[in-house]
mmCIF file of C-alpha atoms in Angstrom:
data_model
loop_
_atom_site.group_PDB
_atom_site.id
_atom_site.type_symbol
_atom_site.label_atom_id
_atom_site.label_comp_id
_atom_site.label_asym_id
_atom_site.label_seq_id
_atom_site.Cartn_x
_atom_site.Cartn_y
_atom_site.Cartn_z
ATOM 1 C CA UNK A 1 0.000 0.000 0.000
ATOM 2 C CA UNK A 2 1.257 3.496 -1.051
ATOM 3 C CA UNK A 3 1.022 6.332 1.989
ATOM 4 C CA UNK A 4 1.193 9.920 1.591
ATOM 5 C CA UNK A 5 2.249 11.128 5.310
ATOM 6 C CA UNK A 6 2.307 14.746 6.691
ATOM 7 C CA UNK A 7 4.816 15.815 9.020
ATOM 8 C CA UNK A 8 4.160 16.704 12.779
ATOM 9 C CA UNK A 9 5.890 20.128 13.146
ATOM 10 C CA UNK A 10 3.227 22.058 14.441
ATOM 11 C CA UNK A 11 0.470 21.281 17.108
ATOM 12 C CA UNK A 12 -2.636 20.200 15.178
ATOM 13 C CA UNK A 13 -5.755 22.379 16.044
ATOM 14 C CA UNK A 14 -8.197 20.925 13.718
ATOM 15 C CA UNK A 15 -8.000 18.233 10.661
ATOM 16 C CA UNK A 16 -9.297 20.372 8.518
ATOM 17 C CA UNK A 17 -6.113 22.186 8.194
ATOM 18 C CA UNK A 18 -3.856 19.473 7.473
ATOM 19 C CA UNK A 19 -2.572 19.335 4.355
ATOM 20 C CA UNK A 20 -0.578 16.345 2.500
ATOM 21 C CA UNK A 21 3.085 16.424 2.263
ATOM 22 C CA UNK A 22 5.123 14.442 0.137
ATOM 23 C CA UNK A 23 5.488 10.764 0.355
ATOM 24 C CA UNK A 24 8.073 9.224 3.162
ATOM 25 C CA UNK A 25 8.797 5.246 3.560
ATOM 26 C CA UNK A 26 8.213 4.042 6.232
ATOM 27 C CA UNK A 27 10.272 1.273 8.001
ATOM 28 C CA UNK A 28 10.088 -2.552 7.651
ATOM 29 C CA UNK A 29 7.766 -4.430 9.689
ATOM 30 C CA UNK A 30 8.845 -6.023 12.445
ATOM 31 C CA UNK A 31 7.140 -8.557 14.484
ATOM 32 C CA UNK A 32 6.237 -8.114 18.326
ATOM 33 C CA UNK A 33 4.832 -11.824 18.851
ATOM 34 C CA UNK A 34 6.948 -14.448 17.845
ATOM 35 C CA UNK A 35 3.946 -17.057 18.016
ATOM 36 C CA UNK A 36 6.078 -19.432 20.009
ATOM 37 C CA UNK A 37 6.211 -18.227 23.467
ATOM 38 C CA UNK A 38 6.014 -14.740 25.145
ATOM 39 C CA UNK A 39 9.576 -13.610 24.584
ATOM 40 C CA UNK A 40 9.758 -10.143 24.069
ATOM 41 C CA UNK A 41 6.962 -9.415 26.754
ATOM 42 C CA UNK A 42 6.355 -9.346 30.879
ATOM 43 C CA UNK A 43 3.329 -10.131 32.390
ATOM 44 C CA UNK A 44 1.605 -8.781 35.570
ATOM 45 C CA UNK A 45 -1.416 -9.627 36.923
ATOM 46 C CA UNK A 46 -3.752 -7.982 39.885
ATOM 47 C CA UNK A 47 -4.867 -10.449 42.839
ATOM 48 C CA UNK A 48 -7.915 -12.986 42.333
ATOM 49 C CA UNK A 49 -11.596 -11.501 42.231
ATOM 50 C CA UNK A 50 -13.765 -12.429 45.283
ATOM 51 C CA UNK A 51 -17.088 -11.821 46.319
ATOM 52 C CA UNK A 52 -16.660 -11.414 49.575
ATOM 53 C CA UNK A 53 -14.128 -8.787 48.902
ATOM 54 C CA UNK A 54 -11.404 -11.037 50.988
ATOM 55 C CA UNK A 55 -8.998 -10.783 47.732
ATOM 56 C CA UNK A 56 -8.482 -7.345 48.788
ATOM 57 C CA UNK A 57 -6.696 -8.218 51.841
ATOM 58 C CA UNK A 58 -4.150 -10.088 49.487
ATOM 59 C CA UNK A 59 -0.861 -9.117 47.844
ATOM 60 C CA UNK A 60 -1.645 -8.739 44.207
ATOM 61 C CA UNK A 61 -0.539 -12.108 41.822
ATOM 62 C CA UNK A 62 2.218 -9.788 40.817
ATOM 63 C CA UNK A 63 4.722 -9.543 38.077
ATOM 64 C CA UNK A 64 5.865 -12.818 35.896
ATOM 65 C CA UNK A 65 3.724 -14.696 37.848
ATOM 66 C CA UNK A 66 0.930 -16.243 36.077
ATOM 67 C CA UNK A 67 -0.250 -19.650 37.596
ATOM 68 C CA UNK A 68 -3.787 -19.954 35.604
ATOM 69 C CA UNK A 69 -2.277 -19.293 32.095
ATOM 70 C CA UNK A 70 -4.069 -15.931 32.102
ATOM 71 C CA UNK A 71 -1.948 -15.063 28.699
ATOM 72 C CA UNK A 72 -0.904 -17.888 26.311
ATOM 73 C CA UNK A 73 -0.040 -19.031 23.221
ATOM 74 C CA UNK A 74 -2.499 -20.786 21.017
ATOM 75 C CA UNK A 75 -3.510 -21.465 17.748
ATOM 76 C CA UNK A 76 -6.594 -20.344 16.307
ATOM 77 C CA UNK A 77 -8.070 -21.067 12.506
ATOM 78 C CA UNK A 78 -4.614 -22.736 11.971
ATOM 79 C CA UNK A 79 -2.467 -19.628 13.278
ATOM 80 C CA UNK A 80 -0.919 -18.644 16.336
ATOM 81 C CA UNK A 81 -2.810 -16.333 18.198
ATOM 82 C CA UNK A 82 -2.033 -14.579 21.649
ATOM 83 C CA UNK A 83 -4.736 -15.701 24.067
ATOM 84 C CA UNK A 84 -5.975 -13.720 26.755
ATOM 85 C CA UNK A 85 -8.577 -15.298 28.992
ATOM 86 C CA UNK A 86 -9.909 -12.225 31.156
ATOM 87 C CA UNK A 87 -9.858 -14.319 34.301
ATOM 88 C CA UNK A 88 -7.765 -11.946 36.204
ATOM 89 C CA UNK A 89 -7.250 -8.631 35.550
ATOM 90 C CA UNK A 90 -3.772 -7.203 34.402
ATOM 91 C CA UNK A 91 -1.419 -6.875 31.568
ATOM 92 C CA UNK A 92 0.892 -8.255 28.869
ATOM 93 C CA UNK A 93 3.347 -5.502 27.898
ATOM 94 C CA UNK A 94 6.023 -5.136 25.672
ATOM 95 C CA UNK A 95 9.537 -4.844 27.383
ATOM 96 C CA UNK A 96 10.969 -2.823 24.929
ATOM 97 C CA UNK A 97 9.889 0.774 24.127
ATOM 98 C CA UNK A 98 8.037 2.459 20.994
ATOM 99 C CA UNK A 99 8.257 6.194 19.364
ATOM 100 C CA UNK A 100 6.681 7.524 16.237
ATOM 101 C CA UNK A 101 5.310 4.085 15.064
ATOM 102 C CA UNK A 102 2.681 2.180 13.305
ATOM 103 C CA UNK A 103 1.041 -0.613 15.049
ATOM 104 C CA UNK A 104 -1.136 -3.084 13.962
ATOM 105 C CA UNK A 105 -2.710 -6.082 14.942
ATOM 106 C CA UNK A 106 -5.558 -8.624 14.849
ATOM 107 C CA UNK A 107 -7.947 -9.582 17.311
ATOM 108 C CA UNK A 108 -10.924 -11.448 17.806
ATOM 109 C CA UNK A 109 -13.262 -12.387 20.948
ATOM 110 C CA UNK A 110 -13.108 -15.548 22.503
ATOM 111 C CA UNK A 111 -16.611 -17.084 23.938
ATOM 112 C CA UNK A 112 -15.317 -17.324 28.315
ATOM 113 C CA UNK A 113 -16.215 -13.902 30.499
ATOM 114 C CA UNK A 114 -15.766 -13.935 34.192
ATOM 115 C CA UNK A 115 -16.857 -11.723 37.094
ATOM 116 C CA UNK A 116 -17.363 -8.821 37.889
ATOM 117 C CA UNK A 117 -18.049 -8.423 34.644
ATOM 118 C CA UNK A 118 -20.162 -11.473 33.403
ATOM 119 C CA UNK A 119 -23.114 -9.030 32.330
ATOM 120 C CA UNK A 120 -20.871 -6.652 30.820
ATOM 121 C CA UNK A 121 -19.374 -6.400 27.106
ATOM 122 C CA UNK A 122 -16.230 -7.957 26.377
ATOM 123 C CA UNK A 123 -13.353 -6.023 27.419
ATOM 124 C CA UNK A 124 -9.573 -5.562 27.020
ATOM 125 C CA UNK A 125 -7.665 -2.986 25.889
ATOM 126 C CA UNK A 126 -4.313 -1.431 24.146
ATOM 127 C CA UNK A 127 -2.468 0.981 26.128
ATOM 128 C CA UNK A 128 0.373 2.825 24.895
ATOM 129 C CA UNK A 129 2.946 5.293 25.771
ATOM 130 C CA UNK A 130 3.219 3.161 28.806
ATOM 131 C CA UNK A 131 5.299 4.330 31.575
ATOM 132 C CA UNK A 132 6.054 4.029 34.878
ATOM 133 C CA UNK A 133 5.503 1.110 37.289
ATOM 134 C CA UNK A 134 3.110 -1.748 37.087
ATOM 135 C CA UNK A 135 0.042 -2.102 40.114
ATOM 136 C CA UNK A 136 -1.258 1.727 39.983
ATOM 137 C CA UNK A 137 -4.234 2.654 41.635
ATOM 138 C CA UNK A 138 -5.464 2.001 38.059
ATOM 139 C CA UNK A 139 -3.554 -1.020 38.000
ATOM 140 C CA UNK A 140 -2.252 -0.504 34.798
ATOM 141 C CA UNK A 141 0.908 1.967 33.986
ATOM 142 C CA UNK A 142 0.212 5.106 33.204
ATOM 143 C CA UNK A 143 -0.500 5.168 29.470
ATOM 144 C CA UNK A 144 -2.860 6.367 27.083
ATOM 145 C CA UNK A 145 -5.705 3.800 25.905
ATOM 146 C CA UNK A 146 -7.033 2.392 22.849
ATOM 147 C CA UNK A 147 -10.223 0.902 24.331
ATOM 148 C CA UNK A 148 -11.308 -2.402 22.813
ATOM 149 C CA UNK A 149 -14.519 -3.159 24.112
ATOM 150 C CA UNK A 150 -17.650 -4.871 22.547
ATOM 151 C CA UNK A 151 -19.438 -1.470 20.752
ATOM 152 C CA UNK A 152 -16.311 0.468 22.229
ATOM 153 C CA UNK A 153 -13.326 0.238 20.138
ATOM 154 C CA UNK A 154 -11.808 2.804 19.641
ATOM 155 C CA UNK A 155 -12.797 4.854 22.280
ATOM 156 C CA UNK A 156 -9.854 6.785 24.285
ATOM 157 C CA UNK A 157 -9.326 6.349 28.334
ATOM 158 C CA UNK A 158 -6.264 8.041 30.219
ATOM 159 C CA UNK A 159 -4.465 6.111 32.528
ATOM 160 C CA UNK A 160 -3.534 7.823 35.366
ATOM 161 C CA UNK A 161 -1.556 11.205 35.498
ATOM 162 C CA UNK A 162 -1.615 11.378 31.314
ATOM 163 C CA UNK A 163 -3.836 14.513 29.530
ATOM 164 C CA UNK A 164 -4.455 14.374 25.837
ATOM 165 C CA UNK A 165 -6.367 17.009 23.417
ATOM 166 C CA UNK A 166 -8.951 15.197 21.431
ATOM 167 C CA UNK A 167 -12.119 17.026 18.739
ATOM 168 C CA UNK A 168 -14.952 16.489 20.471
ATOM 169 C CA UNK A 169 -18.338 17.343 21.010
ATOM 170 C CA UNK A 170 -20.654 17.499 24.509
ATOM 171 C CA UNK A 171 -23.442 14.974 24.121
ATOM 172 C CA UNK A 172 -27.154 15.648 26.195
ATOM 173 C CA UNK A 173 -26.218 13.165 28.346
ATOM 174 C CA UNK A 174 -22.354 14.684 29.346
ATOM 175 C CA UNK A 175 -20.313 12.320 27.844
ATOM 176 C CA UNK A 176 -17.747 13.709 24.920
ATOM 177 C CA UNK A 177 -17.367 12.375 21.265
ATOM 178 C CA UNK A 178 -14.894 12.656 18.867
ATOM 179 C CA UNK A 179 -15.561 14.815 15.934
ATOM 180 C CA UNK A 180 -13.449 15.752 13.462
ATOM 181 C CA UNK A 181 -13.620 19.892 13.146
ATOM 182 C CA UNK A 182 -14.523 20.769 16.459
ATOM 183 C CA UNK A 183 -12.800 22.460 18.972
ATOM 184 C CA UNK A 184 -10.107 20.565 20.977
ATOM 185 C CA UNK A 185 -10.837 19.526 24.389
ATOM 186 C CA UNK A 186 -7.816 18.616 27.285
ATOM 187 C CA UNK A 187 -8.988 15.522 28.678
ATOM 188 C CA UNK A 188 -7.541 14.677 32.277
ATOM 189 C CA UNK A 189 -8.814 12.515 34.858
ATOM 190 C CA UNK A 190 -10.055 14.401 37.961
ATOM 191 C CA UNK A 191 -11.423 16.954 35.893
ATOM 192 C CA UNK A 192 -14.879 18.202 34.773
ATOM 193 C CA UNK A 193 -14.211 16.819 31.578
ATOM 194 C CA UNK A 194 -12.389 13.679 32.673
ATOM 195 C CA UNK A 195 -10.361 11.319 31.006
ATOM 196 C CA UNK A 196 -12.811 9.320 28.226
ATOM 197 C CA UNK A 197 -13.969 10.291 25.228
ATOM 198 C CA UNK A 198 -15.927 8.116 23.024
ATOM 199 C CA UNK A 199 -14.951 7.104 19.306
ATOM 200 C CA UNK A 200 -16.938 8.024 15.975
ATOM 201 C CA UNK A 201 -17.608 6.559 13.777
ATOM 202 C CA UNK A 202 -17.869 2.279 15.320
ATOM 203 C CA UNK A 203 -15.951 0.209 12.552
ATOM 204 C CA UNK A 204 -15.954 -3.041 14.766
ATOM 205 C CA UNK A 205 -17.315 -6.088 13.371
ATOM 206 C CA UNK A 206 -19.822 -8.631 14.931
ATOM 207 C CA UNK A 207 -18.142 -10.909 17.819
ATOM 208 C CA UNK A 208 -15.909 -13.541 16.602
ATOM 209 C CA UNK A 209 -14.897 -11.838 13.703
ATOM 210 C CA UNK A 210 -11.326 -10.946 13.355
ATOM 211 C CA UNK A 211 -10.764 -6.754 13.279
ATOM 212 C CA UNK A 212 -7.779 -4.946 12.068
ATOM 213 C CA UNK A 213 -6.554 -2.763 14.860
ATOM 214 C CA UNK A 214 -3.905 0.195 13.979
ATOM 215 C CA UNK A 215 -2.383 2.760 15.753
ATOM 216 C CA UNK A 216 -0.184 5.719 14.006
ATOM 217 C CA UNK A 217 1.898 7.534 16.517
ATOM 218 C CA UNK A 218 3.825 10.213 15.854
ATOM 219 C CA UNK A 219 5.324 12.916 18.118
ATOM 220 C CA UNK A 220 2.595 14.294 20.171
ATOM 221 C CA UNK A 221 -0.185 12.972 18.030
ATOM 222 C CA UNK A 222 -1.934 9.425 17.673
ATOM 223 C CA UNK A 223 -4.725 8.198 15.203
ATOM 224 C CA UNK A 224 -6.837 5.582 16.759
ATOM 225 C CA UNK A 225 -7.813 3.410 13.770
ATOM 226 C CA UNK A 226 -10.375 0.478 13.236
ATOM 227 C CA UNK A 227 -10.915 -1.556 10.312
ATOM 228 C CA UNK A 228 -9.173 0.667 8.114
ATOM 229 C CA UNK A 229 -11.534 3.761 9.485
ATOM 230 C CA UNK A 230 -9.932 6.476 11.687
ATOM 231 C CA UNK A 231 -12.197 7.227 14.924
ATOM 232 C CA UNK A 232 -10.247 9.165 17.339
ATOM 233 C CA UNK A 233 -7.171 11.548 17.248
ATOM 234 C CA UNK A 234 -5.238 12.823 20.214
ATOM 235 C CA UNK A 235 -2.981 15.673 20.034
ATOM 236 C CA UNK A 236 -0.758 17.272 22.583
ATOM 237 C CA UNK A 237 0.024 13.712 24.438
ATOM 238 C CA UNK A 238 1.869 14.623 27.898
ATOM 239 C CA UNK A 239 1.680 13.704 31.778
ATOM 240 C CA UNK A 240 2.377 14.971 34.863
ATOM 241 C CA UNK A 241 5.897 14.654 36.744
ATOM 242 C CA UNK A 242 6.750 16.339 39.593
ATOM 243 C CA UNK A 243 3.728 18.443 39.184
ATOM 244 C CA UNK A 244 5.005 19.790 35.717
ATOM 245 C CA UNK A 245 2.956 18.911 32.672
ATOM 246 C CA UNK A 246 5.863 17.758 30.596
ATOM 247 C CA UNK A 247 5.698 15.757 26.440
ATOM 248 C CA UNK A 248 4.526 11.707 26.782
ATOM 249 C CA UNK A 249 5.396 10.518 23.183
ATOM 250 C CA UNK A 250 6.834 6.972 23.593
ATOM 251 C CA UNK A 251 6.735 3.694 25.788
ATOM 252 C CA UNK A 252 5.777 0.314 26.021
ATOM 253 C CA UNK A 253 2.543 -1.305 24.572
ATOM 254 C CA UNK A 254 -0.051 -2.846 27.007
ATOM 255 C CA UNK A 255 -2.815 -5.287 26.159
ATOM 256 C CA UNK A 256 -5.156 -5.287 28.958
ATOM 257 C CA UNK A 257 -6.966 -8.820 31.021
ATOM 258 C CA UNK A 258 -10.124 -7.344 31.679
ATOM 259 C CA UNK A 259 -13.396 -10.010 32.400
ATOM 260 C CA UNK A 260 -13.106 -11.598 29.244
ATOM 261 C CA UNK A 261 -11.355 -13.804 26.958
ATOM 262 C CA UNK A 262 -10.052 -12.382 23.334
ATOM 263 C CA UNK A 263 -6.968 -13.464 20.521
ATOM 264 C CA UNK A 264 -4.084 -11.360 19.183
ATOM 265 C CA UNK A 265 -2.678 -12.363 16.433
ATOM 266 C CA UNK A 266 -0.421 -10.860 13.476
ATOM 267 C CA UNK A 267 1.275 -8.018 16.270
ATOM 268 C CA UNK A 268 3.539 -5.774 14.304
ATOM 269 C CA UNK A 269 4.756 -2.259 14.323
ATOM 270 C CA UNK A 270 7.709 -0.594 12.087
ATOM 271 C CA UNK A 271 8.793 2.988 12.828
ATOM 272 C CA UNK A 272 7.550 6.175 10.739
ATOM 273 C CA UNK A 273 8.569 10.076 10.579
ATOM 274 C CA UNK A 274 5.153 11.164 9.021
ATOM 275 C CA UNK A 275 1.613 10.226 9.457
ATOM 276 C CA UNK A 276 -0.236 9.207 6.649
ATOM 277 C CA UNK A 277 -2.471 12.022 5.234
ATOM 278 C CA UNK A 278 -4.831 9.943 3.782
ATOM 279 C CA UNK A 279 -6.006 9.066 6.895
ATOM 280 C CA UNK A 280 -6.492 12.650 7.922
ATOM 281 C CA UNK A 281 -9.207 13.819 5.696
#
């Protein structure tokens, strides 16, 4: 596939006033998931769910320790997949570190859910830019997120101390949505706006159907795509340190345990300079 891309040199205020830039290439692909074993990757995972709320007296399961086989390797429809079952919740992340990228992968629910979250969609989740230690008071490291949710994906979610601009829109019931055009918004958790704001438009396809998850990263600015459709932008990524609001534009890559069971498959990223304007109209 031919790309045009567009340079980041200037924040982005609206996509309307992007403009195409000659072509760049980008780099070769290279493979995250080796469909073998989980070399490449750390695990960490929260303690057990109980009813009784006992569990939260315990030490979480903790990092490299995974007794149930929480995250596997499998193969599914004759290819290796990366299986998550959802029992516990937690993480798989990448032990190396990622700037101005393209990601993409392949995933696909599985049929198991487990409580809490038995009557609630399918969950899991990318997060990226990830940073910092594992067992938050999100659990998670602090990282932006690529929510992939039944009827969700694509939506965005900060993680922790992280704020992001995003085009968005105020619906009647006070949740935000992306739209193209409109004027940005800082989203940042503890704040009247908070730290979600929903995708447009959904691209995902009926559970147990394989989607094509991408993500274009590229200084301060990320493209949340699905199924070939762009549904959310972020500009301006950054966090706090210290108490000074300071640039968040690389780190690892998170895929989130989260209730329910779902395959990765076909995890690869290669490194570009310029985001591809096609996707920006």
């Amino acid at each position: 596939m031919k790309f045009l891309f567009l340079p980041i040199c200037l924040s982005v205020v609206s996509l309307i006033s992007l403009r195409a830039q000659p072509s760049s290439q980008p780099g070769r692909w290279q493979s995250l998931f080796n469909g073998k074993n989980l070399s490449g990757w750390e695990t960490y995972l929260d303690r057990p769910y109980a009813k009784d709320n006992q569990a939260e007296k315990s030490p979480p399961i903790g990092l490299n320790n995974d007794p149930n086989h929480v995250f596997s390797v499998t193969t599914v429809e004759g290819q290796p997949a990366l299986r998550i079952s959802g029992e516990t919740f937690g993480g798989i992340n990448t032990l190396a570190e990622f700037e101005n990228y393209h990601l993409r992968m392949e995933f696909k629910w599985g049929t198991l859910k487990w409580p809490p979250k038995l009557d609630r969609p399918r969950d899991s989740g990318l997060l990226y830019h990830s940073v910092g230690p594992h067992g938050t008071p999100m659990l998670w490291m602090e990282s932006f997120e690529l929510q992939v949710q039944e009827g969700d994906c694509g939506d965005y979610w900060g993680v922790m101390n992280v704020l992001a601009d995003i085009s968005a829109r105020k619906t009647d019931k006070g949740t935000y949505v992306y739209e193209p055009g409109a004027t940005p918004i800082t989203f940042q958790d503890k704040t009247p706006v908070g730290r979600s704001c929903l995708k447009y438009p959904d691209a995902e396809k009926p559970s147990g159907q394989w989607n094509v998850l991408e993500l274009y990263c590229v200084g301060d600015t990320c493209l949340h795509v699905m199924n070939g459709k762009v549904n959310l932008v972020l500009t301006h990524t950054r966090h706090l340190v210290d108490g000074q609001v300071v640039p968040l534009t690389k780190g690892k890559i998170q895929l989130q345990s989260e209730g329910a069971e779902v395959f990765y498959k076909n995890i690869q990223i290669r490194n570009i300079s310029l985001l591809p304007a096609e996707l920006l109209r």
